[in-house]
């Protein structure tokens, strides 16, 4: 009960994200502050996000004090930005509930699960770390990918028939919200397979793909997925014909 009251006091004064230095200021009566912090972690009252930073669990009479999942993702991965479906959701292009927040990062961070939400990181090289903005979330700046970057990351790093179909759906339904010039500019930094897939999707969605076609290497073929069965000579790509059912 004593620990619960301690955590509630910290929660009221500091919020759900707290540093070791902040914690220590509430533990002055304990000789070994690190041991006390470990005890609070073992009891499930604190969760370690990274070295020197902790997350207060949903506990006590105060109930739930909200903090954005986008902000938590940024805190766990200091050199990262939220992308994929989570970024699309932030921009209003994805309306389903999320159990996973994926980010692009410069370092490899361990996957963490907090309160049934998983935070996952895809490490990229420095020249692939672009296409995000500082967005105002919880009265602070949070790094979130642009719509265009998020769509390309789905094709490059999490490719499946479902994610490809999702990208096609967004291209068709949000033509006025997506900056296609920027999308193509970003795409040129990705693999040939992703460039070709994007080109095919633009064609299916009856969106101008001429600029992207100039950058296709015609001396090689690519495969969308292992079981892709139909061939596009224009894009030198084996793809899944079921995608054609999503035509405008």
Short mmCIF file of C-alpha atoms in Angstrom, two decimals:
data_model
loop_
_atom_site.label_atom_id
_atom_site.label_comp_id
_atom_site.label_asym_id
_atom_site.label_seq_id
_atom_site.Cartn_x
_atom_site.Cartn_y
_atom_site.Cartn_z
CA UNK A 1 0.00 0.00 0.00
CA UNK A 2 2.91 2.31 0.79
CA UNK A 3 4.39 1.76 -2.68
CA UNK A 4 1.02 2.38 -4.31
CA UNK A 5 0.66 5.72 -2.56
CA UNK A 6 4.22 6.62 -3.56
CA UNK A 7 3.52 5.87 -7.22
CA UNK A 8 0.23 7.78 -7.15
CA UNK A 9 2.03 10.82 -5.73
CA UNK A 10 4.66 10.64 -8.49
CA UNK A 11 1.94 10.17 -11.11
CA UNK A 12 0.07 13.29 -9.98
CA UNK A 13 3.19 15.45 -9.94
CA UNK A 14 5.21 14.11 -12.86
CA UNK A 15 2.91 12.22 -15.26
CA UNK A 16 3.43 8.70 -16.59
CA UNK A 17 6.92 9.16 -18.03
CA UNK A 18 9.61 9.74 -15.41
CA UNK A 19 13.42 9.79 -15.28
CA UNK A 20 15.72 8.26 -12.67
CA UNK A 21 16.56 11.74 -11.38
CA UNK A 22 12.87 12.57 -10.90
CA UNK A 23 12.23 9.24 -9.20
CA UNK A 24 15.16 9.71 -6.86
CA UNK A 25 13.72 12.96 -5.54
CA UNK A 26 10.80 10.93 -4.14
CA UNK A 27 13.02 8.22 -2.64
CA UNK A 28 15.12 10.30 -0.26
CA UNK A 29 14.19 8.08 2.72
CA UNK A 30 15.71 5.00 1.05
CA UNK A 31 19.45 4.31 1.39
CA UNK A 32 19.60 2.29 -1.84
CA UNK A 33 17.42 4.14 -4.34
CA UNK A 34 18.29 1.82 -7.23
CA UNK A 35 17.15 -1.18 -5.20
CA UNK A 36 13.85 0.57 -4.46
CA UNK A 37 13.36 1.33 -8.15
CA UNK A 38 13.99 -2.36 -8.94
CA UNK A 39 11.38 -3.32 -6.34
CA UNK A 40 8.81 -1.02 -7.96
CA UNK A 41 9.59 -2.62 -11.33
CA UNK A 42 9.25 -6.14 -9.90
CA UNK A 43 5.85 -5.20 -8.47
CA UNK A 44 4.69 -4.01 -11.89
CA UNK A 45 4.31 -0.42 -10.79
CA UNK A 46 7.09 0.82 -13.07
CA UNK A 47 8.17 -0.30 -16.53
CA UNK A 48 11.64 0.51 -17.83
CA UNK A 49 11.40 2.17 -21.25
CA UNK A 50 15.13 2.69 -21.68
CA UNK A 51 18.11 3.47 -19.49
CA UNK A 52 17.13 6.22 -17.07
CA UNK A 53 13.49 6.48 -18.20
CA UNK A 54 10.43 4.70 -16.79
CA UNK A 55 6.71 4.37 -17.46
CA UNK A 56 4.14 4.29 -14.65
CA UNK A 57 1.63 1.47 -15.06
CA UNK A 58 -2.17 1.81 -14.91
CA UNK A 59 -2.68 1.42 -11.18
CA UNK A 60 -4.39 2.79 -8.13
CA UNK A 61 -7.42 4.92 -7.48
CA UNK A 62 -6.36 7.52 -10.08
CA UNK A 63 -7.14 5.09 -12.88
CA UNK A 64 -5.87 5.82 -16.37
CA UNK A 65 -3.92 8.96 -17.19
CA UNK A 66 -3.50 9.07 -20.96
CA UNK A 67 -0.25 9.49 -22.85
CA UNK A 68 0.07 9.20 -26.60
CA UNK A 69 1.41 5.96 -28.05
CA UNK A 70 3.30 8.09 -30.57
CA UNK A 71 5.13 9.83 -27.76
CA UNK A 72 5.99 6.53 -26.05
CA UNK A 73 7.37 5.17 -29.34
CA UNK A 74 9.64 8.22 -29.66
CA UNK A 75 10.84 7.91 -26.07
CA UNK A 76 11.76 4.22 -26.40
CA UNK A 77 13.55 4.94 -29.68
CA UNK A 78 15.32 8.28 -29.30
CA UNK A 79 16.56 8.12 -32.90
CA UNK A 80 13.33 7.03 -34.56
CA UNK A 81 10.07 8.22 -36.07
CA UNK A 82 6.69 6.49 -36.15
CA UNK A 83 5.72 5.18 -39.59
CA UNK A 84 3.63 2.42 -41.27
CA UNK A 85 -0.06 2.10 -40.26
CA UNK A 86 0.39 4.22 -37.14
CA UNK A 87 1.57 7.22 -39.17
CA UNK A 88 -1.31 6.73 -41.61
CA UNK A 89 -3.69 6.70 -38.65
CA UNK A 90 -2.25 9.97 -37.37
CA UNK A 91 -2.84 11.56 -40.80
CA UNK A 92 -6.41 10.23 -40.97
CA UNK A 93 -5.76 7.57 -43.64
CA UNK A 94 -6.25 4.54 -41.38
CA UNK A 95 -9.24 4.14 -39.09
CA UNK A 96 -8.67 0.74 -37.48
CA UNK A 97 -7.47 0.19 -33.93
CA UNK A 98 -3.76 -0.48 -33.54
CA UNK A 99 -1.98 -2.99 -31.35
CA UNK A 100 1.42 -2.26 -32.89
CA UNK A 101 3.28 1.01 -33.44
CA UNK A 102 6.16 0.52 -35.87
CA UNK A 103 8.93 3.05 -36.28
CA UNK A 104 11.91 3.66 -38.56
CA UNK A 105 15.12 4.02 -36.55
CA UNK A 106 18.85 4.66 -36.87
CA UNK A 107 19.59 2.21 -34.05
CA UNK A 108 18.21 -1.25 -33.36
CA UNK A 109 15.86 -0.93 -30.40
CA UNK A 110 14.32 -3.90 -28.64
CA UNK A 111 10.62 -4.50 -29.22
CA UNK A 112 8.61 -3.52 -26.15
CA UNK A 113 5.01 -4.25 -25.16
CA UNK A 114 3.26 -1.87 -22.76
CA UNK A 115 -0.39 -2.32 -21.81
CA UNK A 116 -1.03 -4.62 -24.80
CA UNK A 117 0.54 -2.17 -27.28
CA UNK A 118 3.73 -3.32 -29.04
CA UNK A 119 6.44 -0.87 -30.10
CA UNK A 120 8.63 -2.20 -32.90
CA UNK A 121 11.59 -0.63 -34.74
CA UNK A 122 13.01 -1.14 -38.24
CA UNK A 123 16.65 -0.06 -38.43
CA UNK A 124 17.75 1.75 -41.60
CA UNK A 125 20.93 3.40 -42.84
CA UNK A 126 21.39 7.12 -42.33
CA UNK A 127 20.54 7.96 -45.96
CA UNK A 128 17.17 6.20 -45.48
CA UNK A 129 16.28 8.27 -42.43
CA UNK A 130 14.05 10.96 -43.93
CA UNK A 131 10.44 11.85 -44.64
CA UNK A 132 9.15 12.71 -41.19
CA UNK A 133 7.96 15.84 -39.40
CA UNK A 134 7.68 17.09 -35.84
CA UNK A 135 3.98 16.93 -35.03
CA UNK A 136 2.29 18.45 -31.99
CA UNK A 137 1.18 15.59 -29.74
CA UNK A 138 0.50 15.84 -25.98
CA UNK A 139 1.75 19.43 -25.97
CA UNK A 140 5.13 18.35 -27.31
CA UNK A 141 6.90 17.55 -30.58
CA UNK A 142 6.63 13.97 -31.81
CA UNK A 143 8.42 12.50 -34.84
CA UNK A 144 5.91 11.01 -37.28
CA UNK A 145 6.39 9.98 -40.91
CA UNK A 146 4.62 11.81 -43.70
CA UNK A 147 1.79 9.98 -45.46
CA UNK A 148 4.05 9.35 -48.44
CA UNK A 149 6.88 7.88 -46.38
CA UNK A 150 4.50 5.62 -44.42
CA UNK A 151 3.02 4.15 -47.62
CA UNK A 152 6.46 3.37 -49.02
CA UNK A 153 7.64 1.79 -45.77
CA UNK A 154 4.72 -0.63 -45.92
CA UNK A 155 5.79 -1.71 -49.41
CA UNK A 156 9.50 -1.94 -48.59
CA UNK A 157 9.71 -3.35 -45.08
CA UNK A 158 6.36 -5.03 -44.29
CA UNK A 159 5.31 -6.30 -47.70
CA UNK A 160 2.43 -8.76 -47.83
CA UNK A 161 -0.67 -9.06 -49.97
CA UNK A 162 -2.57 -7.24 -47.21
CA UNK A 163 -0.17 -4.29 -46.94
CA UNK A 164 0.12 -3.92 -50.73
CA UNK A 165 -3.68 -3.97 -50.97
CA UNK A 166 -3.85 -1.40 -48.17
CA UNK A 167 -1.45 0.95 -49.97
CA UNK A 168 -3.46 0.62 -53.19
CA UNK A 169 -6.66 1.40 -51.29
CA UNK A 170 -5.13 4.57 -49.83
CA UNK A 171 -3.75 5.70 -53.19
CA UNK A 172 -7.22 5.39 -54.73
CA UNK A 173 -9.24 6.83 -51.84
CA UNK A 174 -6.97 9.73 -50.90
CA UNK A 175 -5.73 11.10 -54.22
CA UNK A 176 -6.29 14.70 -53.13
CA UNK A 177 -4.46 14.27 -49.83
CA UNK A 178 -1.35 12.44 -51.06
CA UNK A 179 1.46 14.45 -52.63
CA UNK A 180 2.26 12.17 -55.58
CA UNK A 181 5.25 14.22 -56.67
CA UNK A 182 6.74 13.78 -53.20
CA UNK A 183 5.75 10.10 -53.17
CA UNK A 184 7.70 9.47 -56.37
CA UNK A 185 10.64 11.55 -55.14
CA UNK A 186 10.82 9.46 -51.97
CA UNK A 187 10.32 6.20 -53.87
CA UNK A 188 13.57 6.71 -55.79
CA UNK A 189 15.42 6.10 -52.52
CA UNK A 190 13.88 2.64 -52.18
CA UNK A 191 14.58 -0.71 -53.84
CA UNK A 192 13.72 -1.41 -57.47
CA UNK A 193 11.06 -3.84 -56.30
CA UNK A 194 9.29 -1.13 -54.31
CA UNK A 195 9.57 1.32 -57.22
CA UNK A 196 8.01 -1.24 -59.56
CA UNK A 197 5.24 -2.15 -57.13
CA UNK A 198 4.36 1.49 -56.64
CA UNK A 199 4.29 2.02 -60.40
CA UNK A 200 1.92 -0.90 -60.87
CA UNK A 201 -0.36 0.35 -58.09
CA UNK A 202 -0.46 3.82 -59.62
CA UNK A 203 -1.53 2.27 -62.93
CA UNK A 204 -4.25 0.18 -61.28
CA UNK A 205 -5.48 3.32 -59.55
CA UNK A 206 -5.37 5.26 -62.85
CA UNK A 207 -2.80 7.69 -61.43
CA UNK A 208 0.00 9.13 -63.58
CA UNK A 209 3.09 6.89 -63.34
CA UNK A 210 5.19 8.27 -66.22
CA UNK A 211 7.79 9.95 -64.01
CA UNK A 212 8.33 6.78 -62.00
CA UNK A 213 8.57 4.61 -65.12
CA UNK A 214 11.72 6.48 -66.18
CA UNK A 215 13.57 4.98 -63.23
CA UNK A 216 12.73 1.31 -63.79
CA UNK A 217 15.68 -0.94 -64.60
CA UNK A 218 14.44 -3.00 -67.51
CA UNK A 219 17.31 -5.49 -67.53
CA UNK A 220 15.96 -7.28 -64.47
CA UNK A 221 12.65 -8.61 -63.19
CA UNK A 222 11.25 -8.38 -59.68
CA UNK A 223 8.63 -10.30 -57.74
CA UNK A 224 6.05 -8.64 -55.51
CA UNK A 225 5.62 -11.77 -53.37
CA UNK A 226 6.85 -15.35 -53.57
CA UNK A 227 3.48 -16.52 -54.93
CA UNK A 228 2.93 -13.66 -57.42
CA UNK A 229 1.71 -15.20 -60.68
CA UNK A 230 1.05 -12.45 -63.25
CA UNK A 231 3.74 -10.53 -65.14
CA UNK A 232 3.75 -6.83 -66.02
CA UNK A 233 6.14 -6.18 -68.89
CA UNK A 234 5.91 -2.42 -68.33
CA UNK A 235 7.16 -2.73 -64.77
CA UNK A 236 9.16 -5.94 -65.16
CA UNK A 237 7.30 -7.26 -62.16
CA UNK A 238 5.48 -10.43 -61.15
CA UNK A 239 2.43 -9.40 -59.14
CA UNK A 240 -0.80 -10.78 -57.71
CA UNK A 241 -3.69 -10.42 -60.14
CA UNK A 242 -6.20 -10.15 -57.28
CA UNK A 243 -5.08 -6.52 -56.90
CA UNK A 244 -6.76 -5.69 -60.21
CA UNK A 245 -10.11 -6.19 -58.48
CA UNK A 246 -9.45 -2.91 -56.65
CA UNK A 247 -9.49 -0.87 -59.87
CA UNK A 248 -11.25 2.48 -59.77
#
